[in-house]
C-alpha atoms as one frame of an Amber mdcrd trajectory, in Angstrom:
protein
 -27.302  33.968  11.304 -25.116  31.077  10.130 -21.352  31.316   9.927 -21.441
  31.034   6.163 -23.467  34.225   5.797 -22.099  36.316   8.650 -21.088  39.850
   7.520 -18.752  40.150  10.503 -16.138  37.703   8.997 -14.935  39.211   5.697
 -13.150  36.852   3.328  -9.413  37.259   2.959  -8.579  37.822  -0.724  -7.101
  34.709  -2.362  -4.046  36.647  -3.562  -3.300  37.726  -0.013  -3.585  34.115
   1.216  -1.228  32.911  -1.499   1.271  35.627  -0.663   1.120  34.702   3.024
   1.630  31.024   2.211   4.638  31.768   0.017   6.155  34.061   2.613   5.860
  31.460   5.356   6.955  28.474   3.268   3.587  26.701   3.535   3.456  26.135
  -0.207   6.285  23.595   0.055   4.296  21.272   2.256   1.266  21.692   0.034
   2.909  20.682  -3.217   5.106  17.767  -2.150   2.365  15.208  -2.823   3.343
  13.956  -6.247   4.588  10.675  -7.697   7.893  10.862  -5.809   6.124  11.159
  -2.472   3.777   8.303  -3.394   6.701   6.117  -4.457   8.372   6.796  -1.129
   5.193   5.626   0.595   5.121   2.440  -1.495   8.574   1.104  -2.408   6.954
  -1.892  -4.146   5.269   0.096  -6.896   6.586  -1.118 -10.250   6.029   0.053
 -13.819   4.174   2.970 -15.415   0.678   4.108 -14.497  -1.728   1.407 -15.712
  -4.517   1.814 -18.234  -7.152  -0.622 -19.474  -5.141  -1.223 -22.622  -1.859
  -1.761 -20.765  -3.349  -4.309 -18.350  -5.204  -6.091 -21.155  -2.127  -6.321
 -23.401  -0.515  -9.695 -24.035   2.721  -8.348 -22.545   3.447  -5.745 -19.900
   6.329  -3.262 -19.658   9.028  -5.724 -18.545  11.132  -7.969 -20.747  11.201
 -11.493 -19.310  13.221 -14.660 -19.329  12.671 -18.141 -17.935  14.559 -21.017
 -16.384  13.572 -24.669 -16.031  13.687 -26.385 -12.650  14.217 -30.145 -12.700
  12.296 -32.390 -10.328  15.671 -33.916  -9.424  16.865 -30.778  -7.616  13.747
 -30.020  -5.561  11.884 -31.568  -2.658   8.144 -31.588  -2.112   6.971 -30.829
  -5.660   7.777 -31.771  -9.232   9.870 -28.901 -10.542   8.575 -26.471 -13.147
   9.429 -23.237 -14.940  10.325 -19.858 -13.413   9.575 -16.680 -15.373  11.058
 -13.378 -14.250  11.700  -9.775 -15.337  15.193  -9.469 -16.748  15.885  -6.010
 -15.327  18.067  -5.695 -12.238  17.465  -1.965 -11.791  14.016  -2.097 -10.173
  14.899  -3.980  -7.017  13.193  -7.220  -6.040   9.780  -8.424  -7.185   6.847
 -10.187  -5.604   6.286 -13.790  -6.671   3.444 -16.207  -7.349   3.488 -20.006
  -7.594   0.836 -21.573  -9.856  -0.396 -25.180  -9.895  -2.055 -26.942 -12.839
  -5.159 -29.067 -12.399  -6.001 -32.753 -12.098  -4.221 -34.850 -14.783  -2.659
 -31.674 -16.230   0.882 -30.354 -16.583   2.193 -26.799 -16.327   2.137 -26.618
 -20.139  -1.669 -26.337 -19.904  -1.255 -22.900 -18.269   2.128 -21.787 -19.525
   0.780 -18.753 -21.412   0.294 -17.191 -17.974   3.982 -17.302 -17.028   5.432
 -14.592 -19.293   2.218 -12.569 -19.212   2.272 -12.121 -15.446   6.064 -11.808
 -15.274   6.008  -8.989 -17.830   4.029  -6.914 -15.333   6.719  -7.191 -12.684
   6.380 -10.564 -10.925   8.462 -13.695 -10.580   6.155 -16.536 -11.642   6.765
 -20.187 -10.783   4.644 -22.556 -12.837   5.009 -25.863 -11.045   4.707 -29.503
 -11.971   3.052 -31.635  -9.307   4.511 -34.849  -7.933   1.878 -36.770  -9.880
  -0.896 -35.508 -12.124  -3.426 -37.247  -9.849  -2.482 -35.313  -6.695  -5.443
 -34.040  -4.670  -5.961 -30.408  -3.564  -4.418 -30.772  -0.108  -1.239 -32.182
  -1.679  -1.184 -29.444  -4.314  -1.458 -26.841  -1.556   1.605 -28.241   0.184
   3.456 -28.366  -3.131   2.694 -24.704  -3.861   4.207 -23.736  -0.511   7.226
 -25.997  -1.094   7.716 -24.302  -4.462   7.655 -20.840  -2.876  10.168 -21.964
  -0.258  12.469 -23.255  -2.987  12.005 -20.069  -4.992  13.106 -17.726  -2.214
  15.787 -19.930  -0.640  17.458 -22.022  -3.325  16.433 -21.021  -6.819  18.790
 -19.324  -9.273  16.558 -16.211  -9.198  16.201 -15.953  -5.418  18.027 -12.600
  -5.358  15.239 -11.162  -7.540  12.428 -12.220  -5.186  11.042 -10.364  -2.185
  10.339 -13.208   0.255   7.814 -11.093   2.144   5.547 -10.672  -0.906   4.359
 -14.061  -2.104   1.134 -15.391  -3.625  -0.423 -18.622  -4.908  -2.757 -19.526
  -7.766  -3.962 -22.658  -9.501  -6.528 -24.300 -11.754  -9.159 -26.858 -10.788
  -7.614 -29.078  -8.072  -4.749 -26.606  -8.249  -7.335 -23.971  -7.352  -8.398
 -26.117  -4.421  -4.730 -26.372  -3.521  -4.522 -22.587  -3.706  -7.219 -22.334
  -1.036  -5.383 -24.921   1.075  -2.069 -23.050   0.787  -3.674 -19.721   1.652
  -5.394 -21.156   4.698  -2.170 -22.834   5.840   0.058 -19.785   5.369  -1.808
 -16.561   6.244   1.335 -14.488   5.586   0.722 -14.876   1.857  -0.308 -11.626
   0.191  -2.787 -12.990  -2.364  -4.517 -16.144  -3.597  -6.217 -16.693  -6.974
  -8.089 -19.997  -7.418  -9.182 -20.572 -11.040 -12.256 -22.796 -11.527 -11.357
 -24.292  -8.130 -12.392 -27.824  -7.162 -12.470 -29.044  -3.566 -14.680 -31.217
  -1.377 -14.319 -28.720   1.487 -16.860 -25.945   1.041 -16.121 -23.655   3.990
 -13.019 -21.454   4.066 -14.001 -19.200   6.945 -10.522 -19.294   8.493  -8.730
 -18.196   5.316  -7.112 -14.790   5.939  -5.422 -14.027   2.592  -6.953 -11.597
   0.047  -8.565 -14.005  -2.409  -9.855 -13.601  -5.960 -11.891 -16.582  -7.190
 -12.527 -16.868 -10.939 -15.184 -19.312 -12.126 -16.779 -20.281 -15.421 -20.533
 -19.997 -15.886 -20.736 -23.249 -17.883 -18.262 -25.279 -15.814 -19.546 -28.861
 -15.625 -16.563 -30.218 -13.653 -16.431 -27.725 -10.774 -19.834 -26.095 -11.137
 -19.791 -22.575  -9.704 -22.961 -23.281  -7.700 -21.203 -26.014  -5.722 -17.604
 -24.782  -5.798 -16.585 -21.190  -6.610 -19.669 -19.476  -5.191 -19.825 -21.303
  -1.828 -16.046 -20.954  -1.500 -16.349 -17.201  -2.001 -19.360 -16.850   0.287
 -17.628 -18.757   3.099 -14.516 -16.535   3.183 -15.090 -14.208   6.121 -11.672
 -13.620   7.698  -9.819 -12.285   4.643  -9.458  -8.488   4.497 -10.622  -8.489
   0.861 -12.177 -10.972  -1.538 -13.658 -10.951  -5.042 -15.542 -13.346  -7.303
 -15.411 -13.117 -11.088 -17.634 -15.392 -13.200 -16.854 -15.544 -16.904 -19.779
 -15.669 -19.289 -20.399 -19.115 -20.800 -16.884 -20.266 -19.822 -16.164 -23.971
 -19.345 -13.961 -25.559 -16.700 -10.989 -25.222 -19.000 -11.051 -21.457 -19.597
  -7.624 -20.941 -17.936  -5.929 -23.234 -20.452  -6.021 -20.742 -23.340  -5.083
 -17.076 -23.391  -7.883 -15.268 -21.586  -7.698 -11.486 -21.286 -10.517 -10.882
 -18.737  -8.957 -13.489 -16.438  -5.414 -12.173 -16.908  -6.477  -8.574 -16.339
  -8.061  -9.387 -12.980  -5.145 -11.590 -11.929  -2.629  -8.861 -12.723  -4.702
  -6.239 -10.928  -5.196  -8.446  -7.858  -1.502  -9.279  -7.617  -0.520  -5.652
  -8.135  -2.961  -4.447  -5.511  -2.155  -6.976  -2.795   1.363  -8.261  -3.501
   2.727  -4.851  -4.492   0.256  -2.784  -2.443  -0.185  -0.733  -5.611  -3.422
   1.227  -5.275  -3.177   2.401  -8.897  -4.777  -0.944  -9.776  -7.788  -0.549
  -7.488  -9.623   1.045 -10.417  -9.779  -2.370 -12.118 -11.095  -4.143  -9.009
 -13.633  -1.670  -7.699 -16.261  -1.388  -9.087 -14.726  -4.059 -11.323 -14.973
  -5.414 -14.878 -18.001  -5.369 -17.136 -18.950  -6.255 -20.676 -20.173  -9.319
 -22.517 -17.356 -11.564 -21.251 -18.446 -11.108 -17.632 -21.404 -13.024 -16.228
 -21.039 -11.724 -12.663 -18.624  -9.855 -10.431 -18.741  -9.427  -6.668 -16.179
  -7.865  -4.352 -15.554  -6.108  -1.073 -13.790  -3.235  -2.839 -10.151  -2.708
  -1.715  -9.400   0.608  -0.082
């Protein structure tokens, strides 16, 4: 006779078990598993519990400000604009540096600055040394921008230097891959319609979200985003989002599906905030999404 049907082990009434637990103090250890305990486990968690509508909104819960950085006061890149949460009561924030693409300026992506910052990040939209800089140069410039941000910038006291990320469009996306491969201590990388002549990124160890456009005729996903994603084998997590009928220039106008995944990826891996895993695994759907692949963060 199995243990589950044995008449020799009568069940203890639930009321008696509860009384025993209360008498011995066991209830205390059972109930201290709420938001306070979770916050203690993750000191980087910022903002209220997310919902689809909150992550898709044009602005998050934080008020933001910005400051311009002249090329005359920096070394290794061309200056740019820093966006940051104005509050000083939530401690420091993770940060991301973002590079524009070939022939482009930061103004082509500047809608992203306040949008990401309003969710609790310091965002550095950089200008490159020249608009013709190649991906390897843009990768070095992204890292130089992060070094400036945490060591010399006017907002350095707001930045957690241990929680940094990179992103970029087109050749800036190729530069994002270069920066992530060069500096494995980065917490996240997000190449947008990335372009690069190197197709294998097997040594890249940073959690990487690649976002491509189905109709991209400049950096076709079949020869850029998809092989880049497939080659990444050393990163603990990776994801590939392909936007339905999107051209190479989809990052240059406000794009909610792209922003939602960027925010969720940064929250999950820069802030270690597992509340955002719900938006990454199983991932987005709907008419705006052509394809989504991931390794599902745990």
